[in-house]
mmCIF file of C-alpha atoms in Angstrom:
data_model
loop_
_atom_site.group_PDB
_atom_site.id
_atom_site.type_symbol
_atom_site.label_atom_id
_atom_site.label_comp_id
_atom_site.label_asym_id
_atom_site.label_seq_id
_atom_site.Cartn_x
_atom_site.Cartn_y
_atom_site.Cartn_z
ATOM 1 C CA MET A 1 -2.094 11.059 -31.151
ATOM 2 C CA ASP A 2 -5.811 11.247 -30.330
ATOM 3 C CA LEU A 3 -5.360 8.977 -27.579
ATOM 4 C CA LEU A 4 -2.921 10.800 -25.900
ATOM 5 C CA ALA A 5 -4.917 13.642 -26.737
ATOM 6 C CA THR A 6 -8.095 11.987 -24.672
ATOM 7 C CA ILE A 7 -5.821 11.239 -21.948
ATOM 8 C CA PHE A 8 -4.163 14.298 -21.068
ATOM 9 C CA ALA A 9 -7.716 16.125 -21.307
ATOM 10 C CA GLU A 10 -8.580 14.125 -18.419
ATOM 11 C CA ILE A 11 -5.936 16.295 -16.321
ATOM 12 C CA THR A 12 -7.266 19.182 -14.775
ATOM 13 C CA PRO A 13 -4.506 21.630 -13.121
ATOM 14 C CA GLY A 14 -5.884 20.379 -9.518
ATOM 15 C CA ILE A 15 -5.369 16.562 -10.696
ATOM 16 C CA LEU A 16 -1.813 17.183 -11.415
ATOM 17 C CA ILE A 17 -0.800 18.909 -8.805
ATOM 18 C CA THR A 18 -2.783 16.340 -6.216
ATOM 19 C CA LEU A 19 -0.726 13.386 -8.051
ATOM 20 C CA VAL A 20 2.560 14.882 -7.948
ATOM 21 C CA VAL A 21 2.041 16.007 -4.007
ATOM 22 C CA ALA A 22 0.862 12.287 -3.107
ATOM 23 C CA GLY A 23 3.855 10.973 -5.010
ATOM 24 C CA ALA A 24 6.142 13.064 -2.793
ATOM 25 C CA CYS A 25 4.274 12.098 0.490
ATOM 26 C CA ILE A 26 4.213 8.265 -0.506
ATOM 27 C CA GLY A 27 7.926 8.433 -0.908
ATOM 28 C CA VAL A 28 8.549 9.996 2.515
ATOM 29 C CA LEU A 29 6.372 7.415 3.987
ATOM 30 C CA ALA A 30 7.936 4.430 2.429
ATOM 31 C CA GLY A 31 11.106 5.338 3.708
ATOM 32 C CA ILE A 32 10.196 6.364 7.117
ATOM 33 C CA PHE A 33 7.656 3.428 7.683
ATOM 34 C CA GLY A 34 8.611 0.800 5.634
ATOM 35 C CA VAL A 35 5.313 1.211 3.806
ATOM 36 C CA GLY A 36 4.677 1.362 -0.192
ATOM 37 C CA GLY A 37 2.802 4.086 0.511
ATOM 38 C CA GLY A 38 -0.325 2.382 -0.452
ATOM 39 C CA ALA A 39 -2.361 4.187 2.492
ATOM 40 C CA VAL A 40 -1.691 7.273 0.755
ATOM 41 C CA SER A 41 -2.065 6.383 -2.921
ATOM 42 C CA VAL A 42 -5.228 4.630 -2.696
ATOM 43 C CA PRO A 43 -7.476 6.949 -1.752
ATOM 44 C CA VAL A 44 -5.612 9.700 -3.681
ATOM 45 C CA PHE A 45 -6.101 7.555 -6.861
ATOM 46 C CA PHE A 46 -9.837 6.651 -6.205
ATOM 47 C CA GLU A 47 -10.568 10.601 -5.349
ATOM 48 C CA THR A 48 -8.753 11.281 -8.407
ATOM 49 C CA PHE A 49 -10.383 8.680 -10.666
ATOM 50 C CA ARG A 50 -14.233 9.654 -9.789
ATOM 51 C CA ALA A 51 -12.861 13.277 -10.588
ATOM 52 C CA MET A 52 -12.242 12.005 -13.955
ATOM 53 C CA GLY A 53 -15.535 10.428 -14.534
ATOM 54 C CA VAL A 54 -14.645 7.033 -13.564
ATOM 55 C CA ALA A 55 -17.565 4.723 -11.759
ATOM 56 C CA ASP A 56 -17.061 3.842 -8.701
ATOM 57 C CA ASP A 57 -17.138 -0.174 -9.122
ATOM 58 C CA VAL A 58 -14.105 0.535 -11.475
ATOM 59 C CA ALA A 59 -12.518 3.753 -9.538
ATOM 60 C CA MET A 60 -11.738 1.609 -6.311
ATOM 61 C CA PRO A 61 -9.947 -1.689 -8.039
ATOM 62 C CA LEU A 62 -8.229 0.830 -10.433
ATOM 63 C CA ALA A 63 -7.191 3.150 -7.726
ATOM 64 C CA VAL A 64 -5.790 -0.339 -6.020
ATOM 65 C CA GLY A 65 -3.894 -1.655 -8.698
ATOM 66 C CA THR A 66 -2.497 1.478 -9.709
ATOM 67 C CA SER A 67 -1.056 1.690 -6.099
ATOM 68 C CA LEU A 68 0.449 -1.576 -6.315
ATOM 69 C CA ALA A 69 2.129 -0.689 -9.617
ATOM 70 C CA MET A 70 3.517 2.432 -8.169
ATOM 71 C CA ILE A 71 4.769 0.651 -4.989
ATOM 72 C CA ALA A 72 7.210 -1.826 -6.996
ATOM 73 C CA PRO A 73 10.033 0.512 -7.344
ATOM 74 C CA THR A 74 9.720 2.676 -4.587
ATOM 75 C CA SER A 75 9.437 -0.457 -2.532
ATOM 76 C CA ILE A 76 12.859 -1.888 -4.306
ATOM 77 C CA VAL A 77 14.429 1.327 -3.461
ATOM 78 C CA SER A 78 13.272 1.430 0.116
ATOM 79 C CA ALA A 79 14.299 -2.148 0.780
ATOM 80 C CA MET A 80 17.965 -1.514 -0.741
ATOM 81 C CA ALA A 81 18.260 1.538 1.382
ATOM 82 C CA HIS A 82 17.010 -0.409 4.554
ATOM 83 C CA SER A 83 19.346 -3.108 3.597
ATOM 84 C CA LYS A 84 22.514 -1.072 3.613
ATOM 85 C CA LYS A 85 21.785 -0.175 7.199
ATOM 86 C CA GLY A 86 21.685 -3.663 7.990
ATOM 87 C CA THR A 87 18.011 -3.846 9.422
ATOM 88 C CA VAL A 88 16.518 -6.113 7.347
ATOM 89 C CA ASP A 89 15.712 -9.650 8.727
ATOM 90 C CA ILE A 90 16.606 -11.883 6.034
ATOM 91 C CA GLY A 91 15.329 -15.187 7.335
ATOM 92 C CA ILE A 92 11.553 -13.402 7.775
ATOM 93 C CA LEU A 93 11.831 -12.593 3.936
ATOM 94 C CA LYS A 94 12.777 -16.458 3.006
ATOM 95 C CA THR A 95 9.886 -17.620 5.176
ATOM 96 C CA TRP A 96 7.482 -15.645 3.702
ATOM 97 C CA ALA A 97 8.643 -15.423 0.030
ATOM 98 C CA VAL A 98 6.068 -18.400 -1.053
ATOM 99 C CA PRO A 99 3.221 -17.547 1.256
ATOM 100 C CA VAL A 100 3.109 -13.663 0.714
ATOM 101 C CA PHE A 101 3.373 -14.415 -3.402
ATOM 102 C CA LEU A 102 0.595 -17.029 -3.131
ATOM 103 C CA GLY A 103 -1.521 -14.536 -0.574
ATOM 104 C CA VAL A 104 -0.925 -11.834 -3.678
ATOM 105 C CA ILE A 105 -2.326 -14.255 -6.656
ATOM 106 C CA ALA A 106 -5.632 -15.046 -4.534
ATOM 107 C CA GLY A 107 -5.939 -11.188 -3.772
ATOM 108 C CA SER A 108 -5.660 -10.366 -7.273
ATOM 109 C CA TYR A 109 -7.819 -13.044 -8.584
ATOM 110 C CA ILE A 110 -10.757 -11.953 -6.231
ATOM 111 C CA ALA A 111 -10.239 -8.290 -7.460
ATOM 112 C CA ARG A 112 -11.772 -9.379 -10.681
ATOM 113 C CA PHE A 113 -15.211 -10.021 -9.122
ATOM 114 C CA ALA A 114 -15.138 -8.092 -5.695
ATOM 115 C CA GLU A 115 -17.479 -5.250 -5.367
ATOM 116 C CA PRO A 116 -15.872 -2.280 -4.298
ATOM 117 C CA VAL A 117 -17.384 -2.612 -0.652
ATOM 118 C CA VAL A 118 -14.840 -5.251 -0.413
ATOM 119 C CA PHE A 119 -11.770 -3.301 -1.155
ATOM 120 C CA GLN A 120 -13.185 -0.418 1.105
ATOM 121 C CA THR A 121 -13.907 -2.802 4.124
ATOM 122 C CA VAL A 122 -10.454 -4.402 4.306
ATOM 123 C CA PHE A 123 -8.934 -1.140 3.873
ATOM 124 C CA VAL A 124 -10.974 0.183 6.727
ATOM 125 C CA CYS A 125 -10.414 -2.773 9.369
ATOM 126 C CA VAL A 126 -6.284 -3.079 8.714
ATOM 127 C CA ALA A 127 -5.933 0.706 8.367
ATOM 128 C CA GLY A 128 -8.470 1.068 11.510
ATOM 129 C CA ILE A 129 -6.037 -1.587 13.760
ATOM 130 C CA ASN A 130 -2.794 0.055 12.510
ATOM 131 C CA SER A 131 -4.450 3.298 13.401
ATOM 132 C CA PHE A 132 -5.515 2.277 16.946
ATOM 133 C CA LYS A 133 -2.194 0.885 17.701
ATOM 134 C CA MET A 134 -0.055 3.966 16.546
ATOM 135 C CA LEU A 135 -2.181 6.317 18.562
ATOM 136 C CA PHE A 136 -2.945 4.442 21.878
ATOM 137 C CA GLY A 137 -0.015 1.671 21.689
ATOM 138 C CA ASN A 138 2.929 1.278 23.186
ATOM 139 C CA SER A 139 6.213 -1.004 23.209
ATOM 140 C CA GLY A 140 4.546 -3.208 25.768
ATOM 141 C CA TRP A 141 1.502 -4.547 23.392
ATOM 142 C CA LYS A 142 3.204 -8.030 22.392
ATOM 143 C CA LEU A 143 1.888 -11.121 21.983
ATOM 144 C CA ARG A 144 5.244 -12.758 22.584
ATOM 145 C CA ASP A 145 9.042 -11.657 22.541
ATOM 146 C CA THR A 146 9.608 -13.892 19.464
ATOM 147 C CA MET A 147 8.549 -14.899 16.192
ATOM 148 C CA PRO A 148 6.087 -18.175 16.353
ATOM 149 C CA GLY A 149 7.208 -21.457 14.446
ATOM 150 C CA ARG A 150 7.679 -21.717 10.434
ATOM 151 C CA ALA A 151 4.200 -22.457 10.185
ATOM 152 C CA VAL A 152 2.494 -19.859 11.878
ATOM 153 C CA THR A 153 5.095 -17.386 10.339
ATOM 154 C CA ALA A 154 3.988 -18.594 6.664
ATOM 155 C CA LEU A 155 0.482 -18.256 7.227
ATOM 156 C CA TYR A 156 1.191 -14.840 8.714
ATOM 157 C CA GLY A 157 2.865 -14.287 5.219
ATOM 158 C CA LEU A 158 -0.153 -15.621 3.317
ATOM 159 C CA ILE A 159 -2.586 -13.139 5.069
ATOM 160 C CA VAL A 160 0.106 -10.446 4.652
ATOM 161 C CA GLY A 161 0.047 -11.018 0.599
ATOM 162 C CA LEU A 162 -3.794 -11.618 0.326
ATOM 163 C CA LEU A 163 -4.855 -8.163 2.569
ATOM 164 C CA SER A 164 -2.050 -6.304 0.727
ATOM 165 C CA ALA A 165 -3.189 -7.263 -2.498
ATOM 166 C CA LEU A 166 -7.214 -6.243 -1.604
ATOM 167 C CA MET A 167 -5.591 -3.093 -0.080
ATOM 168 C CA GLY A 168 -3.386 -1.982 -2.835
ATOM 169 C CA ILE A 169 -0.575 -1.478 -0.082
ATOM 170 C CA GLY A 170 2.826 -3.082 -0.023
ATOM 171 C CA GLY A 171 2.280 -4.728 2.966
ATOM 172 C CA GLY A 172 4.551 -2.806 5.245
ATOM 173 C CA ALA A 173 1.280 -1.603 7.449
ATOM 174 C CA ILE A 174 0.291 -5.326 7.903
ATOM 175 C CA SER A 175 3.631 -6.771 8.560
ATOM 176 C CA ASN A 176 4.787 -3.926 10.892
ATOM 177 C CA LEU A 177 2.078 -4.837 12.919
ATOM 178 C CA ILE A 178 2.750 -8.598 13.068
ATOM 179 C CA LEU A 179 6.421 -8.051 13.293
ATOM 180 C CA THR A 180 6.635 -5.833 16.526
ATOM 181 C CA LEU A 181 3.489 -7.740 18.102
ATOM 182 C CA ASN A 182 5.670 -10.726 17.792
ATOM 183 C CA GLY A 183 8.643 -8.872 19.741
ATOM 184 C CA LYS A 184 10.714 -7.235 16.422
ATOM 185 C CA PRO A 185 12.299 -3.749 17.387
ATOM 186 C CA ILE A 186 10.460 -1.170 15.463
ATOM 187 C CA ARG A 187 13.502 -0.613 13.123
ATOM 188 C CA GLU A 188 14.199 -3.908 12.411
ATOM 189 C CA ALA A 189 10.416 -4.230 11.606
ATOM 190 C CA VAL A 190 10.356 -1.194 9.516
ATOM 191 C CA SER A 191 13.209 -2.225 7.356
ATOM 192 C CA THR A 192 12.003 -5.597 6.887
ATOM 193 C CA SER A 193 8.580 -4.663 5.751
ATOM 194 C CA ALA A 194 10.359 -2.651 2.902
ATOM 195 C CA GLY A 195 11.672 -6.183 1.790
ATOM 196 C CA VAL A 196 8.286 -7.574 1.941
ATOM 197 C CA GLY A 197 6.868 -4.961 -0.265
ATOM 198 C CA VAL A 198 9.100 -6.054 -3.129
ATOM 199 C CA ILE A 199 7.540 -9.492 -3.025
ATOM 200 C CA ILE A 200 3.909 -8.053 -2.980
ATOM 201 C CA ALA A 201 3.700 -5.162 -5.468
ATOM 202 C CA LEU A 202 5.440 -6.728 -8.979
ATOM 203 C CA PRO A 203 3.108 -9.558 -8.628
ATOM 204 C CA GLY A 204 0.204 -7.636 -7.479
ATOM 205 C CA ALA A 205 0.463 -4.943 -10.141
ATOM 206 C CA ILE A 206 0.380 -7.725 -12.806
ATOM 207 C CA GLY A 207 -2.292 -9.515 -11.612
ATOM 208 C CA TYR A 208 -4.388 -6.585 -11.260
ATOM 209 C CA VAL A 209 -3.615 -5.837 -15.128
ATOM 210 C CA PHE A 210 -4.831 -9.232 -15.995
ATOM 211 C CA ALA A 211 -7.802 -8.984 -13.352
ATOM 212 C CA GLY A 212 -9.029 -5.412 -15.285
ATOM 213 C CA TRP A 213 -8.325 -6.640 -18.724
ATOM 214 C CA GLY A 214 -11.453 -6.084 -21.039
ATOM 215 C CA LYS A 215 -13.349 -4.433 -18.301
ATOM 216 C CA GLU A 216 -15.704 -1.555 -18.950
ATOM 217 C CA GLY A 217 -15.447 1.748 -18.102
ATOM 218 C CA LEU A 218 -11.662 2.100 -18.035
ATOM 219 C CA PRO A 219 -10.055 5.365 -18.732
ATOM 220 C CA PRO A 220 -7.966 5.174 -21.886
ATOM 221 C CA ASP A 221 -4.724 5.259 -20.619
ATOM 222 C CA ALA A 222 -5.752 2.227 -18.586
ATOM 223 C CA LEU A 223 -3.868 -1.250 -18.511
ATOM 224 C CA GLY A 224 -6.475 -3.404 -16.905
ATOM 225 C CA TYR A 225 -6.604 -1.992 -13.433
ATOM 226 C CA VAL A 226 -3.833 -0.248 -13.575
ATOM 227 C CA SER A 227 -3.750 3.629 -14.892
ATOM 228 C CA LEU A 228 -0.477 4.714 -16.752
ATOM 229 C CA LEU A 229 -1.037 8.173 -16.359
ATOM 230 C CA ALA A 230 -1.280 8.018 -12.829
ATOM 231 C CA LEU A 231 1.900 6.544 -12.887
ATOM 232 C CA VAL A 232 3.662 8.786 -15.217
ATOM 233 C CA LEU A 233 2.580 11.525 -12.663
ATOM 234 C CA THR A 234 3.690 10.215 -8.901
ATOM 235 C CA VAL A 235 6.350 7.795 -9.768
ATOM 236 C CA PRO A 236 9.358 10.397 -10.364
ATOM 237 C CA THR A 237 8.470 12.253 -7.083
ATOM 238 C CA THR A 238 8.158 9.220 -5.201
ATOM 239 C CA LEU A 239 11.447 7.935 -6.033
ATOM 240 C CA LEU A 240 13.119 11.337 -5.050
ATOM 241 C CA THR A 241 11.728 11.261 -1.755
ATOM 242 C CA THR A 242 11.895 7.764 -0.582
ATOM 243 C CA ARG A 243 15.731 7.917 0.389
ATOM 244 C CA LEU A 244 14.388 10.731 2.493
ATOM 245 C CA GLY A 245 12.052 9.117 4.257
ATOM 246 C CA VAL A 246 14.626 6.288 5.050
ATOM 247 C CA ALA A 247 17.171 8.608 6.279
ATOM 248 C CA LEU A 248 14.229 10.524 8.787
ATOM 249 C CA ALA A 249 13.447 6.943 9.807
ATOM 250 C CA HIS A 250 17.116 6.466 11.156
ATOM 251 C CA LYS A 251 17.041 9.957 12.947
ATOM 252 C CA LEU A 252 13.522 11.062 14.046
ATOM 253 C CA PRO A 253 11.479 9.914 16.730
ATOM 254 C CA GLN A 254 9.183 6.846 15.941
ATOM 255 C CA ASN A 255 6.817 7.888 18.295
ATOM 256 C CA ILE A 256 5.986 11.423 16.524
ATOM 257 C CA LEU A 257 5.742 9.929 13.214
ATOM 258 C CA GLY A 258 3.866 6.939 14.116
ATOM 259 C CA LYS A 259 0.924 9.352 15.726
ATOM 260 C CA LEU A 260 1.162 11.510 12.620
ATOM 261 C CA PHE A 261 0.439 8.187 10.296
ATOM 262 C CA GLY A 262 -1.966 7.105 12.698
ATOM 263 C CA ILE A 263 -4.436 9.973 12.611
ATOM 264 C CA PHE A 264 -4.017 9.967 8.741
ATOM 265 C CA LEU A 265 -4.980 6.597 8.995
ATOM 266 C CA ALA A 266 -8.111 7.416 10.837
ATOM 267 C CA VAL A 267 -9.192 10.082 8.509
ATOM 268 C CA VAL A 268 -8.842 7.690 5.717
ATOM 269 C CA CYS A 269 -10.784 5.293 7.431
ATOM 270 C CA VAL A 270 -13.734 7.725 8.355
ATOM 271 C CA ARG A 271 -13.788 8.842 4.610
ATOM 272 C CA PHE A 272 -14.481 5.289 3.540
ATOM 273 C CA LEU A 273 -16.980 4.345 6.314
ATOM 274 C CA PHE A 274 -19.042 7.434 4.924
ATOM 275 C CA GLU A 275 -18.547 5.952 1.344
ATOM 276 C CA ILE A 276 -19.830 2.395 2.777
ATOM 277 C CA PHE A 277 -22.403 3.476 4.655
ATOM 278 C CA GLY A 278 -23.207 6.391 2.975
#
């Protein structure tokens, strides 16, 4: 009872509302873009944990690990919904399964020793590239018309897993970029990326639990680098809105939605740049 009292004493009305609303936004984004919503949840969790008095060197990996744990159920719901639409490339998922998993394990191991600036820098670089492509790119932006050979495709998977584990995302932002640059139609890329999120999120979350095990400065509700309190407040609304996002992905103009998401990513990048160089 004392532990529960300590945990809930940390919750202000502002924190409660922020996490619940963030959960709803994460679910919509997961369905629309095939992403796990980490681009939203990581900065939201980071600021929330700081407001709760968690030091920056713990708040950042805690935000990343909690994001991955929250993405796990969201990605499963999103992938199942997209699969019913028949637009998931199973061949890509089979080729990526092992290299993505190995990349996630490597990223989780790095998380135990890395400084907060490492997570923030990776987030800014990947999110910045995606933001630029969404805001200024067009359908003519391609490296090639088809996916490369199996070895290079597998290497792509390793990169997706590693960067996703360090960013706390389901891999959709990175795999979407890779797939569209290699000739995949946007809807197929979005749907396949939802499947990638399933491969990334669960082992990533488990990895962050072990990476943060026994670390000083964690809040009382944390299991390693995963906040159970944040999960309880965000996962329900996330699951409720994921199907709405999938429905929107197959109805609304992707260019408009893409530009709005690009603007959001740009704002988050600027925020973390101030954190890095401020």
